[in-house]
Amino acid sequence: MNRQMKINIITALLTVVVGLVVGMIIIAIIGSNPWSLLNAIYEGTFGSVVNFGNWISISVPLALTGLAVAIGYRAGLFNIGAEGQFQMATIASILVAVTSPFNGLITILLVIIVGIIVGALWALIPGILKAYYKINEVVVTIMMNWIALYLTNYFIVVHFHTSTNLTQTPIIPSTVSLNLKWLTNLTNGSNINAGIFILMLAAIFYWYSVEKTTFGYEIKAVGNSSEAAIYAGIDSKKRIIQTMCLSGAFAGLAGVVYALSAPGYQTTLSVFRGFGFDGITVALLGQLSAIGVILSGLLLGGLRQAGIFMQIQQIPKEISDIIIGVILIFSALSPIIIKKIMKKKGDANE
Amino acid sequence: MYAVEMLNVTKIFGHFKANDNITLQVEKGEIHALLGENGAGKSTLMNLLFGFYSLDGGEIKINEQKVEITNPNIANDLKIGMVHQHFKLIKPFTVAQNITLGSEITRNKKIDINATNKKVQNIIDQYDFNLKATTKVEDLTVGEQQKVEILKMLYKEAEILIFDEPTGALTPQETIELLNTIQRLQNKGKTIILITHKLQEIKAIAHRCTVIRRGKSVATVFVNDCTEEKLAELMVGRAVNFDVNKVDKNPTKDILQIENLTMYNSFGSKTLDDVTLNVQYGEILGIAGVDGNGQSEIVEAITGLQQVSSGTINYISNDIKHDITKKSIREIINLGIGHIPQDRHKHGVVLEFSVAENAVLKRYYKSPYAISGRLNKNKFNSYAEKLILENDIRTPHGVKSLTRDLSGGNQQKLIIAREIAEQPDLLIAVQPTRGVDVGAIENIHQSLLKERENDKGIILVSLELDEIMKLSDRIAVMYDGRLMGIVDAKTATQNQIGLMMAGGGTNE
C-alpha cells in the first residue's frame, strides 16, 4: 500500500512537471522567456501577502469542484456536469443573497443550503437517467452544462439584472459576503474569506464518507464492479443517484463560495468559467484523495493566478489553460502508466 | 521421427520460471497428451511454440530441424495449428467464410464464393465432417462450431494440431464424437497435442503423455502403462483421493420449491420455460446441462439477480414459506441463501478491493463490522484473517492484498469460504471448481458434502458431468430452457444424462 502511495505521488508530481515544461516550451516558441512562467507562478502565489490571499481564495472553489468530480469517480461516474451544477448554484446563491429578508448569518446559511440543493438537483437528472435507463452520464451532464449556461443568461437578462446593466445581476449585500475582517486585514485586503473553512469541512466530510462509512464502501464497490455490488445486495441504482447528487452538492457548494466572494455578482457568460471542468483535473491529479484534491486545487489556483501575471508580461494567460490541459491528459493516463510500472516491478520482484 | 521437439525450454517472467527446463518430444503421427494443473505452465509452453513469447533457454525443433519461432506466422508456415478453448468464429458468416478468412479465394480481386464453397466442402467431405459449407456458424451447435475450428487448421494444411482443453463445452456425446474425430485425424497422419486435465480422455485416445508440474516436466509416460490414479499423482505431486465419502441421508423436507418458472431475456425470447423443481434439506441437487441452457437463469431467479417473468419460488425456513420472487437481493441473502457465482471476476469479488474488504462483502454493514454506518476496518481484517487461515487461502501480503493479486484458485477459495461462513441454509454453487487445481477441487467437494451432512440444501450447477454425478443426490437436466427431467444420481448413467442434455430421451 505504501509503495502504491509513493508511486501515486511521484506520478502526480511528474504530471505537473510535464505540464509546466510544455507550458515553458510554448512560451519559448512564441518568443518570450520561458522562465517567466515560473516567475509568474511565484508572483501569483507567494509574491505578496495580497497575492497569497487571492491565490487561496481562487483555489477554494476549484478544490470543491474537485471533490465533486472525485466522489462521482469513486462510484464510477464521470460528472462532467460540475460546471453546470456550479453555475446553477451560483445564480441561485446570488438570488437568495439579494432577496433574503433575514439578517446576514441566517442568509448565509440559507444560501449554503439552497446552493447545495440546487447543485444536487441539477445532478439528480443525469443520476436518474444513468441508474434507471443506463444513459451515459457524460453525455447528459455535458448537455446540462449548456442548459445551465443559457438558462442563467436568460434569467439574468430577463428577470435578474441591475437597473443600469442588463447583463449583470445585482451585487450581494456586504453582510452576506463570506469575507472575514481579520482575514482580509491579515492579507492586506485580499479576497480570501471563510470559504477555506467551508472547504476544510467539505474535505473532511468527503474523506469520512468515502473511507469510513458503509456508504463509501458501497459506492466504491459499485464503481469498481457494479455486478459484484449487486450480487452482494447493494442497491446500486440508489447509490448511483445518491452519489450523483452528492457530487452536485459539492459543485453547488463551490458555486456558493464563488457567489459569496468578491466581486459578489454574476454576469451573463458566453463561455463557461471553467471551475467545473478544472475540477476534473483537480480530482484526477489529486488521485481522488481529500488531501490530494486540496493540493491540486491549490496548484490549479496557482496556475490561474500565474495567468494574471503572465498577462502583465505580455504573455497570453491562456498558457495556463494549456498547462492545465496537459496535466489533465497525463492524469487521465497515469493509472495506465502506474499499472505498467507496477507490472514491470512486480515481474522483477516475483 | 519427432514432429515437435521442445528441448530444455525455459521461460522466465521476472524471477518466476513459468517453464523450467521442460522437454516435450512429440512423435510424428501420435496423439500426445499434455497434462498439468492450472498454472503449471502448459499455456506458456504452447505460447512459446506459437511464437507469442520468446525463449529464455533451450531450443525448438520441428521435424528435426531447429527453428526460431519469433511470431505466430512462422508457426503457421511450419504447419502448426491450434484449436483454442474459446472459439474464434464470426457467427453471421458461413462455415466456408469462416474457414477461408484471411486467405480467401479470389478472382479479379473479388471473393469467388462458389470456388470457396466448393473447396471447403471438399475438405469437409475428405474428413467426414458432416457439415455444409454454406451453413451460417450461428446455426451450428457448439460441437459443430468446434469442427469449423478444426477445419480452419486443415484448410491451412496444418500437420501438427494442438487442442487446448477441447471438451470443456461439450456434451458427453459430443465429447465422444470429438475424440473419434481426433483419432481419425491421427489416422490420416496428423500429429496431435492434446492439452487437458481430464484423465479419461487421455486414457481413451492418447499414446503418450507428458506431465507438467510447477513449470517442470516431471514425466513422459506411455498411457497404456499408466492408471488414472498414477497420472493424477504425477500431475499433483501426491496421491489424490478420487472417491468422495457421502453419508447416507434421507431428506424429507423441502427447502425450495420452484413452480412453473418462466423467464425472458431482454430481447423477449424465452430463456426458461415452465420449470418446476424442488430442493430438500440435506441433499445436493445437481443441475446438468450444456452451458447456456437455462441453468444461469434458474440461479439468477433464485438469488434475485434477474426478474422472474412468471411462476413462483418458495423458500421454506423454520416451516415458514417465503415467496422470494418479489424480494430484494439483500433480503434473499438474509433469508439464508448463499451463492457461489459462476463468474468470480464479475460477481464474486470486487477485484480492486482488498481481501479483507471482499471477505465481508455480505456482512460489512452488520455489527460489529459497521455500527450505525461507520465501518470498523479492524474487524474486517480480523474476520478475513480467520477465513484465510482456516481455508488455506494464499495471499501475497495477507488480508490487505488486492484481491486482483491473488491467483484464480485462491480467489475462488476466498469466495467459497465467505459464502459458507455466512452459514446459509441453501447454498447455490455454480461451477465451484472451474479453474481450480485438483488438490483444491478435493477440498471444495469436501466443503459441499459437509454442508449436505449438516442438513443444508445445496444446488450444484456444473458443466462437468463427473462432478455432478459424484456429488449429487438427484440430477436435474436442462435443455433449451426446459427441465428434461430429474434423475436419481445413484442409478443414472452418463449416457442417459448426456442424451437428455442434448434434448433427447427423458427419464421414462
PDB file of C-alpha atoms in Angstrom, chain B residues 286-399:
ATOM      1  CA  GLY B 286     -27.222 -31.200  -9.356  1.00  0.00           C
ATOM      2  CA  ILE B 287     -28.254 -29.211 -12.391  1.00  0.00           C
ATOM      3  CA  ALA B 288     -26.645 -30.605 -15.511  1.00  0.00           C
ATOM      4  CA  GLY B 289     -26.738 -29.206 -18.999  1.00  0.00           C
ATOM      5  CA  VAL B 290     -24.581 -27.737 -21.711  1.00  0.00           C
ATOM      6  CA  ASP B 291     -23.675 -24.138 -20.909  1.00  0.00           C
ATOM      7  CA  GLY B 292     -26.465 -21.691 -21.719  1.00  0.00           C
ATOM      8  CA  ASN B 293     -29.483 -23.953 -21.480  1.00  0.00           C
ATOM      9  CA  GLY B 294     -31.196 -22.138 -18.629  1.00  0.00           C
ATOM     10  CA  GLN B 295     -29.034 -23.047 -15.630  1.00  0.00           C
ATOM     11  CA  SER B 296     -27.868 -19.480 -15.012  1.00  0.00           C
ATOM     12  CA  GLU B 297     -31.439 -18.227 -15.307  1.00  0.00           C
ATOM     13  CA  ILE B 298     -32.606 -20.577 -12.573  1.00  0.00           C
ATOM     14  CA  VAL B 299     -29.789 -19.403 -10.327  1.00  0.00           C
ATOM     15  CA  GLU B 300     -30.378 -15.740 -11.081  1.00  0.00           C
ATOM     16  CA  ALA B 301     -34.086 -16.125 -10.428  1.00  0.00           C
ATOM     17  CA  ILE B 302     -33.498 -17.683  -7.013  1.00  0.00           C
ATOM     18  CA  THR B 303     -30.851 -15.184  -5.971  1.00  0.00           C
ATOM     19  CA  GLY B 304     -32.876 -12.225  -7.198  1.00  0.00           C
ATOM     20  CA  LEU B 305     -30.302 -11.129  -9.778  1.00  0.00           C
ATOM     21  CA  GLN B 306     -32.922 -11.396 -12.516  1.00  0.00           C
ATOM     22  CA  GLN B 307     -36.583 -10.518 -12.505  1.00  0.00           C
ATOM     23  CA  VAL B 308     -38.901 -13.513 -12.724  1.00  0.00           C
ATOM     24  CA  SER B 309     -41.439 -13.304 -15.561  1.00  0.00           C
ATOM     25  CA  SER B 310     -43.911 -15.805 -14.183  1.00  0.00           C
ATOM     26  CA  GLY B 311     -44.041 -18.662 -11.723  1.00  0.00           C
ATOM     27  CA  THR B 312     -43.265 -18.878  -8.039  1.00  0.00           C
ATOM     28  CA  ILE B 313     -40.180 -19.630  -5.979  1.00  0.00           C
ATOM     29  CA  ASN B 314     -40.921 -20.545  -2.396  1.00  0.00           C
ATOM     30  CA  TYR B 315     -38.165 -20.748   0.156  1.00  0.00           C
ATOM     31  CA  ILE B 316     -39.052 -22.595   3.319  1.00  0.00           C
ATOM     32  CA  SER B 317     -37.225 -21.868   6.517  1.00  0.00           C
ATOM     33  CA  ASN B 318     -38.500 -22.670  10.012  1.00  0.00           C
ATOM     34  CA  ASP B 319     -41.645 -24.026   8.388  1.00  0.00           C
ATOM     35  CA  ILE B 320     -42.484 -20.611   7.003  1.00  0.00           C
ATOM     36  CA  LYS B 321     -42.894 -20.237   3.269  1.00  0.00           C
ATOM     37  CA  HIS B 322     -41.376 -17.134   1.738  1.00  0.00           C
ATOM     38  CA  ASP B 323     -42.185 -16.203  -1.827  1.00  0.00           C
ATOM     39  CA  ILE B 324     -38.813 -14.832  -2.880  1.00  0.00           C
ATOM     40  CA  THR B 325     -39.665 -13.727  -6.401  1.00  0.00           C
ATOM     41  CA  LYS B 326     -40.522 -10.239  -5.188  1.00  0.00           C
ATOM     42  CA  LYS B 327     -37.755  -9.897  -2.625  1.00  0.00           C
ATOM     43  CA  SER B 328     -34.629  -7.789  -2.959  1.00  0.00           C
ATOM     44  CA  ILE B 329     -31.246  -9.446  -3.317  1.00  0.00           C
ATOM     45  CA  ARG B 330     -30.263  -8.483   0.196  1.00  0.00           C
ATOM     46  CA  GLU B 331     -33.497  -9.857   1.656  1.00  0.00           C
ATOM     47  CA  ILE B 332     -32.858 -13.121  -0.148  1.00  0.00           C
ATOM     48  CA  ILE B 333     -29.293 -13.291   1.188  1.00  0.00           C
ATOM     49  CA  ASN B 334     -30.517 -12.622   4.710  1.00  0.00           C
ATOM     50  CA  LEU B 335     -33.110 -15.362   4.444  1.00  0.00           C
ATOM     51  CA  GLY B 336     -30.154 -17.723   4.273  1.00  0.00           C
ATOM     52  CA  ILE B 337     -29.388 -18.260   0.607  1.00  0.00           C
ATOM     53  CA  GLY B 338     -25.701 -18.335  -0.280  1.00  0.00           C
ATOM     54  CA  HIS B 339     -24.339 -18.111  -3.801  1.00  0.00           C
ATOM     55  CA  ILE B 340     -21.012 -19.130  -5.259  1.00  0.00           C
ATOM     56  CA  PRO B 341     -21.317 -17.399  -8.617  1.00  0.00           C
ATOM     57  CA  GLN B 342     -20.259 -18.746 -11.972  1.00  0.00           C
ATOM     58  CA  ASP B 343     -18.153 -15.767 -12.965  1.00  0.00           C
ATOM     59  CA  ARG B 344     -15.978 -14.993  -9.992  1.00  0.00           C
ATOM     60  CA  HIS B 345     -14.427 -11.884 -11.521  1.00  0.00           C
ATOM     61  CA  LYS B 346     -17.735 -10.408 -12.493  1.00  0.00           C
ATOM     62  CA  HIS B 347     -19.844 -11.257  -9.463  1.00  0.00           C
ATOM     63  CA  GLY B 348     -17.856 -12.977  -6.768  1.00  0.00           C
ATOM     64  CA  VAL B 349     -15.353 -10.332  -5.770  1.00  0.00           C
ATOM     65  CA  VAL B 350     -14.533  -6.695  -6.330  1.00  0.00           C
ATOM     66  CA  LEU B 351     -11.054  -7.122  -7.780  1.00  0.00           C
ATOM     67  CA  GLU B 352      -9.854  -3.674  -6.692  1.00  0.00           C
ATOM     68  CA  PHE B 353     -10.877  -4.342  -3.089  1.00  0.00           C
ATOM     69  CA  SER B 354      -8.543  -5.860  -0.530  1.00  0.00           C
ATOM     70  CA  VAL B 355      -9.006  -9.450   0.576  1.00  0.00           C
ATOM     71  CA  ALA B 356     -10.411  -8.128   3.866  1.00  0.00           C
ATOM     72  CA  GLU B 357     -12.956  -5.949   2.098  1.00  0.00           C
ATOM     73  CA  ASN B 358     -14.080  -8.847  -0.070  1.00  0.00           C
ATOM     74  CA  ALA B 359     -14.282 -11.202   2.891  1.00  0.00           C
ATOM     75  CA  VAL B 360     -17.027  -9.046   4.411  1.00  0.00           C
ATOM     76  CA  LEU B 361     -18.834  -8.355   1.134  1.00  0.00           C
ATOM     77  CA  LYS B 362     -22.052  -9.735   2.541  1.00  0.00           C
ATOM     78  CA  ARG B 363     -21.768  -8.544   6.142  1.00  0.00           C
ATOM     79  CA  TYR B 364     -19.863  -5.239   6.001  1.00  0.00           C
ATOM     80  CA  TYR B 365     -22.944  -3.303   7.114  1.00  0.00           C
ATOM     81  CA  LYS B 366     -23.747  -5.512  10.087  1.00  0.00           C
ATOM     82  CA  SER B 367     -22.428  -5.179  13.600  1.00  0.00           C
ATOM     83  CA  PRO B 368     -19.539  -5.356  14.523  1.00  0.00           C
ATOM     84  CA  TYR B 369     -18.195  -4.621  11.022  1.00  0.00           C
ATOM     85  CA  ALA B 370     -20.151  -1.396  10.932  1.00  0.00           C
ATOM     86  CA  ILE B 371     -22.032   0.360  13.659  1.00  0.00           C
ATOM     87  CA  SER B 372     -24.629   2.885  12.521  1.00  0.00           C
ATOM     88  CA  GLY B 373     -22.945   3.284   9.162  1.00  0.00           C
ATOM     89  CA  ARG B 374     -19.405   3.645  10.492  1.00  0.00           C
ATOM     90  CA  LEU B 375     -17.015   0.927   9.349  1.00  0.00           C
ATOM     91  CA  ASN B 376     -14.706  -0.864  11.710  1.00  0.00           C
ATOM     92  CA  LYS B 377     -11.878  -1.972   9.448  1.00  0.00           C
ATOM     93  CA  ASN B 378     -10.043  -3.763  12.247  1.00  0.00           C
ATOM     94  CA  LYS B 379     -12.961  -6.171  12.428  1.00  0.00           C
ATOM     95  CA  PHE B 380     -12.783  -6.606   8.644  1.00  0.00           C
ATOM     96  CA  ASN B 381      -9.162  -7.604   8.992  1.00  0.00           C
ATOM     97  CA  SER B 382      -9.548  -9.998  11.897  1.00  0.00           C
ATOM     98  CA  TYR B 383     -12.505 -11.699  10.222  1.00  0.00           C
ATOM     99  CA  ALA B 384     -10.586 -12.058   6.976  1.00  0.00           C
ATOM    100  CA  GLU B 385      -7.511 -13.324   8.759  1.00  0.00           C
ATOM    101  CA  LYS B 386      -9.584 -16.086  10.277  1.00  0.00           C
ATOM    102  CA  LEU B 387     -11.009 -17.001   6.876  1.00  0.00           C
ATOM    103  CA  ILE B 388      -7.666 -17.173   5.118  1.00  0.00           C
ATOM    104  CA  LEU B 389      -6.100 -19.190   7.912  1.00  0.00           C
ATOM    105  CA  GLU B 390      -8.893 -21.719   8.165  1.00  0.00           C
ATOM    106  CA  ASN B 391      -9.180 -22.181   4.425  1.00  0.00           C
ATOM    107  CA  ASP B 392      -5.527 -22.011   3.422  1.00  0.00           C
ATOM    108  CA  ILE B 393      -6.092 -19.037   1.128  1.00  0.00           C
ATOM    109  CA  ARG B 394      -2.714 -17.855  -0.102  1.00  0.00           C
ATOM    110  CA  THR B 395      -2.235 -14.107  -0.442  1.00  0.00           C
ATOM    111  CA  PRO B 396       0.846 -12.104  -1.361  1.00  0.00           C
ATOM    112  CA  HIS B 397       0.703  -9.738   1.636  1.00  0.00           C
ATOM    113  CA  GLY B 398      -2.045 -11.000   3.890  1.00  0.00           C
ATOM    114  CA  VAL B 399      -5.561  -9.625   4.165  1.00  0.00           C
TER     115      VAL B 399
END
